[in-house]
mmCIF file of C-alpha atoms in Angstrom:
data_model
loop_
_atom_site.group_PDB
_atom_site.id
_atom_site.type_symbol
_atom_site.label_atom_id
_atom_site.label_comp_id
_atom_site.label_asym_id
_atom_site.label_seq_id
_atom_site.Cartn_x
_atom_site.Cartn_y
_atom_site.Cartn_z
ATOM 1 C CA UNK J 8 -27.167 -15.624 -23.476
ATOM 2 C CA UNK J 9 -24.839 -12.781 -22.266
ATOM 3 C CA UNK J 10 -23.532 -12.558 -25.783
ATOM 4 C CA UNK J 11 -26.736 -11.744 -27.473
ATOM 5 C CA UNK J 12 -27.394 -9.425 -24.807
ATOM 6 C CA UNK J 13 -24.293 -7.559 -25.080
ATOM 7 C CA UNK J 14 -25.233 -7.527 -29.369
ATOM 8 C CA UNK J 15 -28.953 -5.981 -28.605
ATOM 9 C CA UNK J 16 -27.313 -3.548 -25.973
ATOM 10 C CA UNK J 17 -24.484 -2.313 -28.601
ATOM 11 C CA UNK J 18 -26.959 -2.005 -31.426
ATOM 12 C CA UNK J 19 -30.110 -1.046 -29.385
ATOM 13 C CA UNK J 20 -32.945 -3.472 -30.212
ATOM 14 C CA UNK J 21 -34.401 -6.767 -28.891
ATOM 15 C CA UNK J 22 -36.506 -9.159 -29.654
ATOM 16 C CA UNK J 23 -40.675 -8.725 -30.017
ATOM 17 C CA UNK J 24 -41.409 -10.266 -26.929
ATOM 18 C CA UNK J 25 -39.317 -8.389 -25.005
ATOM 19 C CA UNK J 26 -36.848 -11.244 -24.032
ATOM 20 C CA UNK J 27 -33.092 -10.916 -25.895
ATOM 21 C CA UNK J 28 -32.989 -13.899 -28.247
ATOM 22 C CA UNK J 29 -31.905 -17.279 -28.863
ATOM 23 C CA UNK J 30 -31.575 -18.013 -24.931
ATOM 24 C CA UNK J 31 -31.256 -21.914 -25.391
ATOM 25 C CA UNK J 32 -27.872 -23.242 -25.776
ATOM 26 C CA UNK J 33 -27.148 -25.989 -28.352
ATOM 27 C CA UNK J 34 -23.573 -26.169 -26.986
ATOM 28 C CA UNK J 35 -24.171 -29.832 -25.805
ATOM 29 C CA UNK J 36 -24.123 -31.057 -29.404
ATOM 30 C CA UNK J 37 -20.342 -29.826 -29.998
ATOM 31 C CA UNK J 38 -18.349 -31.886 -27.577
ATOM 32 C CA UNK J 39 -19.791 -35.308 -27.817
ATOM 33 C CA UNK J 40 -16.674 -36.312 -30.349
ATOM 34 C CA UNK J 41 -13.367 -36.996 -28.579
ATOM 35 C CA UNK J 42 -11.292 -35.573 -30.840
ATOM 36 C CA UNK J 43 -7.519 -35.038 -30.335
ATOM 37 C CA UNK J 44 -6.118 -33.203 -32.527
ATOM 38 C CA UNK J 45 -7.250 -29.148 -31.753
ATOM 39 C CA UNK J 46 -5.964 -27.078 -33.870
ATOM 40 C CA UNK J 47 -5.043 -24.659 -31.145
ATOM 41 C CA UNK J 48 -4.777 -24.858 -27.532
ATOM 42 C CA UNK J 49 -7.568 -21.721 -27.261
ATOM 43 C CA UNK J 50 -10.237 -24.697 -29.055
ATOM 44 C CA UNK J 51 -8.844 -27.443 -27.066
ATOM 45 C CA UNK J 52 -9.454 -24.846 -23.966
ATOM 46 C CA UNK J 53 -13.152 -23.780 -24.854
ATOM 47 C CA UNK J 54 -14.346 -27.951 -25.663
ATOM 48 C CA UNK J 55 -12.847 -28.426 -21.966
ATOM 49 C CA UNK J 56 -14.936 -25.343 -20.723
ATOM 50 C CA UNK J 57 -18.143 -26.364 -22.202
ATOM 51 C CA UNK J 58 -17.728 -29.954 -21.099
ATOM 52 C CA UNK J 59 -20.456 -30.610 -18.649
ATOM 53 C CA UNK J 60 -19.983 -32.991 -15.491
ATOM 54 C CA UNK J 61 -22.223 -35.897 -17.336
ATOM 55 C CA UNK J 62 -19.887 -35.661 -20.626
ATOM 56 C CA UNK J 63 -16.306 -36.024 -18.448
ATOM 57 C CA UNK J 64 -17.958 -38.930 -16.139
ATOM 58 C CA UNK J 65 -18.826 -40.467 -19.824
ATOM 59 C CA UNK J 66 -15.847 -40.099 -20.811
ATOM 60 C CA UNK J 67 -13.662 -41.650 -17.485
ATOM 61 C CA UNK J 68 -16.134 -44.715 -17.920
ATOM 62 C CA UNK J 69 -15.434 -45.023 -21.667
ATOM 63 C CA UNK J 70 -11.946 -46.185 -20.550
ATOM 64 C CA UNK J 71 -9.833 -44.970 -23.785
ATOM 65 C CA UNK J 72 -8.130 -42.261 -22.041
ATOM 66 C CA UNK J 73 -10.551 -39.486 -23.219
ATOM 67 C CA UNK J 74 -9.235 -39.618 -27.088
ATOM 68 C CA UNK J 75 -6.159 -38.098 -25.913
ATOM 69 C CA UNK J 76 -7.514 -34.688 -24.750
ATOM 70 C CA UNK J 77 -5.121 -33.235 -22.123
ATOM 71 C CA UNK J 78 -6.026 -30.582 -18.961
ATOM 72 C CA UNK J 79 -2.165 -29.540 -17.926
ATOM 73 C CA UNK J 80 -0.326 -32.082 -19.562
ATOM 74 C CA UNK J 81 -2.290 -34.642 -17.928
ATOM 75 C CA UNK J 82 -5.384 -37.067 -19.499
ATOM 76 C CA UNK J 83 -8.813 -35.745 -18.955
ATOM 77 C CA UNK J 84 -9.806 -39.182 -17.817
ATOM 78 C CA UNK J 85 -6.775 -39.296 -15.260
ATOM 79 C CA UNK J 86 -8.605 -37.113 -13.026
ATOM 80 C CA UNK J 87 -9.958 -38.174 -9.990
ATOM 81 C CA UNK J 88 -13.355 -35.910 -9.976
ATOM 82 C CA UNK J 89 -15.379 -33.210 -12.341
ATOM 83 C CA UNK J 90 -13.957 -30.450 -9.373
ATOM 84 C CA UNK J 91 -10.306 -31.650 -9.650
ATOM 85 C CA UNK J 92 -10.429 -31.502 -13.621
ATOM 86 C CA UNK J 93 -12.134 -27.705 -13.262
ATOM 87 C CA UNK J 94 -9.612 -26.519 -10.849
ATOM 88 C CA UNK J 95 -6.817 -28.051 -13.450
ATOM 89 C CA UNK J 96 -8.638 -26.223 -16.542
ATOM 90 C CA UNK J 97 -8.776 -22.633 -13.796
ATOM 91 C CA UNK J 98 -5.439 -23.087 -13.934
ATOM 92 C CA UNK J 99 -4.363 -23.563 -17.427
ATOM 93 C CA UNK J 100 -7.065 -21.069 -18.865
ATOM 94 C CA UNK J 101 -5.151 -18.478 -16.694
ATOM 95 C CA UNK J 102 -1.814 -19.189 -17.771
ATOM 96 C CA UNK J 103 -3.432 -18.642 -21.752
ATOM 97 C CA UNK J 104 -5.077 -15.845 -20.812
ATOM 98 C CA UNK J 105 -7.821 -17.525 -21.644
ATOM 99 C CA UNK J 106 -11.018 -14.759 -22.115
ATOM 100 C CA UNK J 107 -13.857 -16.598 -23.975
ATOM 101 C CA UNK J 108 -16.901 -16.034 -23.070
ATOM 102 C CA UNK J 109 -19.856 -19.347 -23.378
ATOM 103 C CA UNK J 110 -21.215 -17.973 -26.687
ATOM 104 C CA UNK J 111 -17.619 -17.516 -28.558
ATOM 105 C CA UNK J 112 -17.186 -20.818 -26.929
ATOM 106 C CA UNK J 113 -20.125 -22.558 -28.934
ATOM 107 C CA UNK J 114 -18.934 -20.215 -32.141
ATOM 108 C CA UNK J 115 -15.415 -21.648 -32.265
ATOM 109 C CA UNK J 116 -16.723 -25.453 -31.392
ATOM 110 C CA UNK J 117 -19.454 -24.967 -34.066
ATOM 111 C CA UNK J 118 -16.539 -24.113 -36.398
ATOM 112 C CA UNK J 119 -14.718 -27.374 -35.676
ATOM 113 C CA UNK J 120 -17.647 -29.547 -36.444
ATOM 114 C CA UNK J 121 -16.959 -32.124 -38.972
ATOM 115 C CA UNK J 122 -19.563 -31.076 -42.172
ATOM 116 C CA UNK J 123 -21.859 -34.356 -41.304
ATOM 117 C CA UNK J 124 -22.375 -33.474 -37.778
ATOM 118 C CA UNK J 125 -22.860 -29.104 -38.558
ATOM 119 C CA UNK J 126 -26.816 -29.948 -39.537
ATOM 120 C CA UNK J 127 -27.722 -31.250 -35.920
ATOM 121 C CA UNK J 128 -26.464 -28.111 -34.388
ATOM 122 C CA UNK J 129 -28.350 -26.130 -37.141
ATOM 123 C CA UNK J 130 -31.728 -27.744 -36.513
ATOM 124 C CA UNK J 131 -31.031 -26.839 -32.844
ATOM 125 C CA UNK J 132 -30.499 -23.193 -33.533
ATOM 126 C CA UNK J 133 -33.634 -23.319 -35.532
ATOM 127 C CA UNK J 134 -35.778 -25.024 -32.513
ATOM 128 C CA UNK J 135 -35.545 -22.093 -30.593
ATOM 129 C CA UNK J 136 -38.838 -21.155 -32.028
ATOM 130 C CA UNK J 137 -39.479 -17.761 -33.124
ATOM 131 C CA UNK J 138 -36.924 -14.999 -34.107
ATOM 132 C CA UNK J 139 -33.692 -15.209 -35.833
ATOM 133 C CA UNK J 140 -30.046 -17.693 -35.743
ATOM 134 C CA UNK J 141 -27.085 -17.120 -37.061
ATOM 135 C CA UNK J 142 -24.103 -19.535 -37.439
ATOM 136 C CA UNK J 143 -20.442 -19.967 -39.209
ATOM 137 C CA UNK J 144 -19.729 -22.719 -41.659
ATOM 138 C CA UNK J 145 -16.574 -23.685 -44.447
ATOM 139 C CA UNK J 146 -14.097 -21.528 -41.696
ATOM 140 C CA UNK J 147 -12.228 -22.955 -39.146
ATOM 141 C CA UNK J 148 -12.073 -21.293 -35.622
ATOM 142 C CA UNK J 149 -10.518 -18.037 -35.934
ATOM 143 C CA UNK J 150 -9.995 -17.559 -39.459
ATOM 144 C CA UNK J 151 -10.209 -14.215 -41.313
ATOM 145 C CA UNK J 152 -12.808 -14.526 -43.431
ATOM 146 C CA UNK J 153 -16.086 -16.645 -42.315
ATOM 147 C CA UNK J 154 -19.124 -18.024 -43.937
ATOM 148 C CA UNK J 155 -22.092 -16.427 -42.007
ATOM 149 C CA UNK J 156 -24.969 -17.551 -42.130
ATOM 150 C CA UNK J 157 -28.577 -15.867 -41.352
ATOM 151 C CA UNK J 158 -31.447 -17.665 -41.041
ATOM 152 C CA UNK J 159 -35.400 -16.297 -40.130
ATOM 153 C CA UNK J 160 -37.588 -18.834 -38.337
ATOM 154 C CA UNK J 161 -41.038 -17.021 -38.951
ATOM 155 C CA UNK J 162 -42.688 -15.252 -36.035
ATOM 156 C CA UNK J 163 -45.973 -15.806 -34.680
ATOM 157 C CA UNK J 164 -48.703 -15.025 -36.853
ATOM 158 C CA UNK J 165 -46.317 -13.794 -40.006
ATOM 159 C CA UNK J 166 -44.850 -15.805 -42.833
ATOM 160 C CA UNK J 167 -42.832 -12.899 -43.857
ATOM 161 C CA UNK J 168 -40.905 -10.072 -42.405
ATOM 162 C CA UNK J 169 -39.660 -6.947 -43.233
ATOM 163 C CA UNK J 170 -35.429 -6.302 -42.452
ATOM 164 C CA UNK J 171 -35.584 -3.259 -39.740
ATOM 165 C CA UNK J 172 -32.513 -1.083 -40.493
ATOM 166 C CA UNK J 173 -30.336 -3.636 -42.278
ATOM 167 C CA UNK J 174 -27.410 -6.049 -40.842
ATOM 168 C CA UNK J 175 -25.430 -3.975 -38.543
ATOM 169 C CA UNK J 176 -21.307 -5.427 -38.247
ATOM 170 C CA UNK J 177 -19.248 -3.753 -35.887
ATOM 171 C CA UNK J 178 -15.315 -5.375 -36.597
ATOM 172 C CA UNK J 179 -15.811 -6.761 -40.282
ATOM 173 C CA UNK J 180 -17.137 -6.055 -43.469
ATOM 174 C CA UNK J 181 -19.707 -7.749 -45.938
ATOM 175 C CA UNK J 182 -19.174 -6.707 -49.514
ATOM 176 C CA UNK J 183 -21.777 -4.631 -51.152
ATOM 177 C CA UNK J 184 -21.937 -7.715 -53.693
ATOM 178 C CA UNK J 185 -22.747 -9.796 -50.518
ATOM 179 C CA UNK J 186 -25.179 -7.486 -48.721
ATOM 180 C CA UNK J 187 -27.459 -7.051 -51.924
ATOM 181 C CA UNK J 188 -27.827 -10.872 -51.650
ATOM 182 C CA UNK J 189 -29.461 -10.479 -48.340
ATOM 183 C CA UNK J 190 -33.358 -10.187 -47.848
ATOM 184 C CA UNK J 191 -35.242 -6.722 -47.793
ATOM 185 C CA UNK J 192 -38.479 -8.823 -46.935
ATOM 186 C CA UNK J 193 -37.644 -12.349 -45.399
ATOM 187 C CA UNK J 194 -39.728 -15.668 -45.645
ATOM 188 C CA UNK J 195 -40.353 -18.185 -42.770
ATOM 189 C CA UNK J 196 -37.252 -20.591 -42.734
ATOM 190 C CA UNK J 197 -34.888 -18.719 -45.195
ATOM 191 C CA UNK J 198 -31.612 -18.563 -45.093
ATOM 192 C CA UNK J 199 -28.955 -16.240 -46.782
ATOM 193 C CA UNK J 200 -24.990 -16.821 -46.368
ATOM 194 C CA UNK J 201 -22.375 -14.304 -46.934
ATOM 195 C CA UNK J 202 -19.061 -13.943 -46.624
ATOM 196 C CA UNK J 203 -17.694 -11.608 -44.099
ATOM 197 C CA UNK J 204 -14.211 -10.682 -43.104
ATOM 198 C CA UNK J 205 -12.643 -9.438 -39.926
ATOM 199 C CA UNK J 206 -10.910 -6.355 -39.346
ATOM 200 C CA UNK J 207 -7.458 -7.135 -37.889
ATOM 201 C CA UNK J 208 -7.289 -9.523 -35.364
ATOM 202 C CA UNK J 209 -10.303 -8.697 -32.972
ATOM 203 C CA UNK J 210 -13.924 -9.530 -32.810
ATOM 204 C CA UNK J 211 -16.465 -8.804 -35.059
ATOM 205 C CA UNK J 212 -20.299 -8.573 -33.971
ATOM 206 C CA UNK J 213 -23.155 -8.797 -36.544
ATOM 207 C CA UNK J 214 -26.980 -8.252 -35.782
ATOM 208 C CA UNK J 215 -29.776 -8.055 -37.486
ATOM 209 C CA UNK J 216 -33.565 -7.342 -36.659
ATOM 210 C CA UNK J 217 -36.027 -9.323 -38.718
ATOM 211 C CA UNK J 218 -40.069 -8.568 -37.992
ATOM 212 C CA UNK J 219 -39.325 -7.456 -34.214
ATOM 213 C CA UNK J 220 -37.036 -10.148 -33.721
ATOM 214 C CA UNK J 221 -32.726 -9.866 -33.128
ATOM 215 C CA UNK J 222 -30.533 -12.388 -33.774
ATOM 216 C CA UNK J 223 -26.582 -11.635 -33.562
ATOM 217 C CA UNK J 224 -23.918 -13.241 -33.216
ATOM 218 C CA UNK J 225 -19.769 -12.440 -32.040
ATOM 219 C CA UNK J 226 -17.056 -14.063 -33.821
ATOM 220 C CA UNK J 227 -14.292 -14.046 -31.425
ATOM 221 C CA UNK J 228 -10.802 -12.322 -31.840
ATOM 222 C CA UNK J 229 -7.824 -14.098 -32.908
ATOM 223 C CA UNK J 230 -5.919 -15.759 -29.905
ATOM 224 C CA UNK J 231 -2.515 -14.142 -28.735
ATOM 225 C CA UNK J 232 0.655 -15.754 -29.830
ATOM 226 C CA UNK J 233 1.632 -18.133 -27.259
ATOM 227 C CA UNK J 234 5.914 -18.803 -26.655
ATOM 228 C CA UNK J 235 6.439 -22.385 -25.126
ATOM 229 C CA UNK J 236 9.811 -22.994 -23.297
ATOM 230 C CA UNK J 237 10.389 -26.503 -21.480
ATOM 231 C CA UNK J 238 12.858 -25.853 -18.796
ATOM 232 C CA UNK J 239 14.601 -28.515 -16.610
ATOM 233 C CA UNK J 240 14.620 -27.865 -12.954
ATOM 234 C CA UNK J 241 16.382 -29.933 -10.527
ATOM 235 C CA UNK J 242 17.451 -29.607 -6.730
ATOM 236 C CA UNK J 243 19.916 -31.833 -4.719
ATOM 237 C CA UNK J 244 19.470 -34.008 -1.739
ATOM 238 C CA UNK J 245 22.403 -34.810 0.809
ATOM 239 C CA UNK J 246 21.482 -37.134 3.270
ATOM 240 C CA UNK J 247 23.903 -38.991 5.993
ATOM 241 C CA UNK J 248 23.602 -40.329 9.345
ATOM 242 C CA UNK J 249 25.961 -42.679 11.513
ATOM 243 C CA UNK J 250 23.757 -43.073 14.267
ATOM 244 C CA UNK J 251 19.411 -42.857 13.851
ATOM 245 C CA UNK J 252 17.285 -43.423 10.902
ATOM 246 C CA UNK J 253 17.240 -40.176 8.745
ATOM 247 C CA UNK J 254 14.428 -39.431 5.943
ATOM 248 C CA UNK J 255 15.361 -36.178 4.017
ATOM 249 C CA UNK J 256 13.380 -35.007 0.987
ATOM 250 C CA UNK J 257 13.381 -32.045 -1.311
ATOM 251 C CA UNK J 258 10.046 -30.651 -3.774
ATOM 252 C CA UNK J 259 10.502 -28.340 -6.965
ATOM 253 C CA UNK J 260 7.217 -25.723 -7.430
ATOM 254 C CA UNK J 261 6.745 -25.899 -11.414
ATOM 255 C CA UNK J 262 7.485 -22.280 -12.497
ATOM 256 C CA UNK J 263 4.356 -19.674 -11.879
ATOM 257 C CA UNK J 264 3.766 -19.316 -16.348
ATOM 258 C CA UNK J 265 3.841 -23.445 -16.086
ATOM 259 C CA UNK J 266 3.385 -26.702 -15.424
ATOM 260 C CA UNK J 267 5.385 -30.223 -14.808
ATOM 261 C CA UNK J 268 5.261 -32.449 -18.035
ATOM 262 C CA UNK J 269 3.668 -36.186 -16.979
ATOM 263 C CA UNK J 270 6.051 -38.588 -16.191
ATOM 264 C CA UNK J 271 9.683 -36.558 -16.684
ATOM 265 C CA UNK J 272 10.113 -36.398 -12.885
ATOM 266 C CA UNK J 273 12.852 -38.585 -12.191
ATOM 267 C CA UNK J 274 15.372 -39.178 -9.177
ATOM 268 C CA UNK J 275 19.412 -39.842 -10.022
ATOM 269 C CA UNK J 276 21.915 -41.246 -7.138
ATOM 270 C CA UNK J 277 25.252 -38.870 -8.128
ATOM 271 C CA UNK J 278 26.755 -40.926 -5.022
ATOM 272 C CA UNK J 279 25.998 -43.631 -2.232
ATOM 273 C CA UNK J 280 27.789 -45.186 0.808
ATOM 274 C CA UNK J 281 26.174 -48.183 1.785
ATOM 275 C CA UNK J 282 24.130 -50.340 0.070
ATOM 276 C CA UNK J 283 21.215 -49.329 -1.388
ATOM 277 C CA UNK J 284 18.719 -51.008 1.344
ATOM 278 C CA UNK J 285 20.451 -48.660 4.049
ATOM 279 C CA UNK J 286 20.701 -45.656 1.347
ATOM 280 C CA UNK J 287 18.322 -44.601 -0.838
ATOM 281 C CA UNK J 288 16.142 -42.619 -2.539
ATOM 282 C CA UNK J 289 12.708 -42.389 -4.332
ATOM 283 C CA UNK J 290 10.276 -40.179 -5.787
ATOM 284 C CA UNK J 291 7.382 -39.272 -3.533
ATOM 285 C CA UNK J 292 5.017 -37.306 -5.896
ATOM 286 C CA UNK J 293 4.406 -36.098 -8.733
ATOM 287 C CA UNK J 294 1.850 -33.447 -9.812
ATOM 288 C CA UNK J 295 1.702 -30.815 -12.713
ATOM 289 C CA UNK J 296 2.258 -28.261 -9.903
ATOM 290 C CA UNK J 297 4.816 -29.512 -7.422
ATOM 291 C CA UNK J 298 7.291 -32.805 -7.674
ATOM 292 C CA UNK J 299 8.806 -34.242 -4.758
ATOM 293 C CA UNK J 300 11.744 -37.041 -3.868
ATOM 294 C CA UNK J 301 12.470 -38.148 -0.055
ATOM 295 C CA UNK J 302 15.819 -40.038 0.449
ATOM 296 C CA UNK J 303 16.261 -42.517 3.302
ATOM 297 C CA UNK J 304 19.732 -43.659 5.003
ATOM 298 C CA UNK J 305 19.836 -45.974 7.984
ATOM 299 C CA UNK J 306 23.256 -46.791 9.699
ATOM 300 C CA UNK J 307 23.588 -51.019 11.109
ATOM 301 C CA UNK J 308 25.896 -49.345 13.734
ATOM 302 C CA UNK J 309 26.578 -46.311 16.001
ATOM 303 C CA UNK J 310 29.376 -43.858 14.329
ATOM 304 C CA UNK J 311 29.571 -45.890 11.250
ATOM 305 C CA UNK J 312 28.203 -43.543 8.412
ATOM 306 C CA UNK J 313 26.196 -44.621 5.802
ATOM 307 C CA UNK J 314 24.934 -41.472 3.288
ATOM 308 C CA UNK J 315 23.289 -40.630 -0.521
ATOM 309 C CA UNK J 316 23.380 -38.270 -2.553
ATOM 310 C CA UNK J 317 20.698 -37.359 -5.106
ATOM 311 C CA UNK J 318 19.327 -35.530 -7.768
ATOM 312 C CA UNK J 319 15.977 -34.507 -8.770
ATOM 313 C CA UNK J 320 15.422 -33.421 -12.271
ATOM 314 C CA UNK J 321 11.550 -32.520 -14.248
ATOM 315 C CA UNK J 322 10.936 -30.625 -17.116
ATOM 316 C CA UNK J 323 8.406 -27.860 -17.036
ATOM 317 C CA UNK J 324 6.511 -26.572 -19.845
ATOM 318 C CA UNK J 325 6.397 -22.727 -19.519
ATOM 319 C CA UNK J 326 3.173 -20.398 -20.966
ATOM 320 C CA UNK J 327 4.240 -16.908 -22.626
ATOM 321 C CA UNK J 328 1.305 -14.700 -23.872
ATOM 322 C CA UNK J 329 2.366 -12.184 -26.197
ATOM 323 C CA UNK J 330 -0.875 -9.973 -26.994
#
């Protein structure tokens, strides 16, 4: 993973054989609950990005509207393909300034996992084989102060290793209380947990090298503050004729920091003359990005004028990042 590589490259060791460590992703195990209630739209973001094609096409076929997970205001299972929901999430993550990388993704899911289901991901971590795993439990994505967890899984040949220059953190502290907990000399399969808090709101990174072998792991910063406005835009349509057939229509763009909220688009006649077969006016489309009306007048004789008038109203929501 780029993440442990980064960790080996800022603390300048890697693992015995050469290879950086823990290169198999468990990520699959945290987004096979449909859960909708995130409790911020940076976790909601980083289950959508580690969604793989099979897991949305399981979802659409489950038929129960995804468990209410939403990609721009609209149901994950309301889109069409895997490429239409990606281009969707693009979209979003950029308005968020969304910056998480796949291995603080799998940190901040891991965090979310209900205490039953936490094991599963642990045995995965520790199926890796040989070398060292470290995960987060008891915190919820984000918080200040984490449970880490360290774990050995043995090496090749050894049932016991020696700790090679201690457990480096870069962005957070471990209490001396804490640190004399950890092992000088590990065993195959043991485990120490400490607490460790953050410095501020950014990252902190944590390695440590166990018989030849690095394991480290990132805990991602604390997201931005994010300012949500929900505008209403409209535009008017005038439309008359007393002679041909005459389609007029008008689109609002949803504001660049934005999107259209589902299903507020709506279309008001302010005035009409004729009835409302030979005057009228409908939406057209509606899409988080762009919503459009078209109006319609038709006169039953030359130089009698039939006409409508009409408004066009949806509300946006709007995406301020304040880092």
């Amino acid at each position: 993973m780029k993440l442990v590589r980064s960790l080996c490259l800022l603390f300048g060791v890697t693992c015995a054989s050469g290879a950086y460590c823990q290169e198999e992703s468990c990520s699959a195990l945290l987004v096979q609950d449909k859960v909708a209630a995130f409790r911020n739209d940076y976790v909601r973001l980083a289950y959508l990005h580690e969604l793989s094609k099979e897991d949305f096409y399981k979802f659409k076929q489950a038929g129960d509207g995804g468990g209410g997970i939403e990609v721009s205001g609209i149901s994950l299972t309301a889109y069409d393909s895997y490429d239409q929901f990606k281009e969707s999430l693009k979209r979003e993550s950029e308005l968020f300034k969304y910056d998480l990388d796949a291995g603080s993704e799998e940190i901040v899911l891991s965090q979310r996992l209900p205490a039953g289901a936490l094991p599963a991901y642990v045995d995965c971590l520790q199926r890796k084989g040989p070398g060292v795993s470290m995960w987060l439990s008891d915190s919820a994505p984000f918080d200040q102060i984490v449970t880490l967890n360290i774990r050995w899984h043995g090496a090749v040949g050894q049932t016991e290793a020696p700790v090679v220059g201690g457990v480096r953190v870069a962005g957070g502290t471990i209490s001396p209380e804490d640190r004399a907990t950890i092992p000088v000399m590990w065993k195959t399969d043991e485990t120490a947990t400490v607490f460790l808090t953050k410095d501020g709101d950014g990252p902190a990174k944590v390695a440590i090298k166990i018989g030849g072998y690095t394991g480290g792991i990132t805990i991602p910063a604390k997201p931005p503050f994010v300012r949500f406005e929900y505008p209403q835009l409209s535009t008017t349509i005038d439309n008359s004729t007393d002679k041909d057939d005459l389609d007029k229509g008008e689109c609002i763009p949803a504001p660049q920091n934005g999107f259209f909220i589902p299903k507020t688009a709506m279309i008001t006649v302010l005035a009409r003359q004729g009835d409302d077969q030979r005057a009228r006016a409908a939406l057209q489309s509606a899409t988080p990005t762009l919503v459009c009306a078209t109006t319609h007048v038709q006169t039953d004789k030359v130089g009698r004028t039939y006409s409508i008038k009409a408004l066009l109203t949806a509300t946006a929501r709007t995406i301020s990042v304040e880092r």
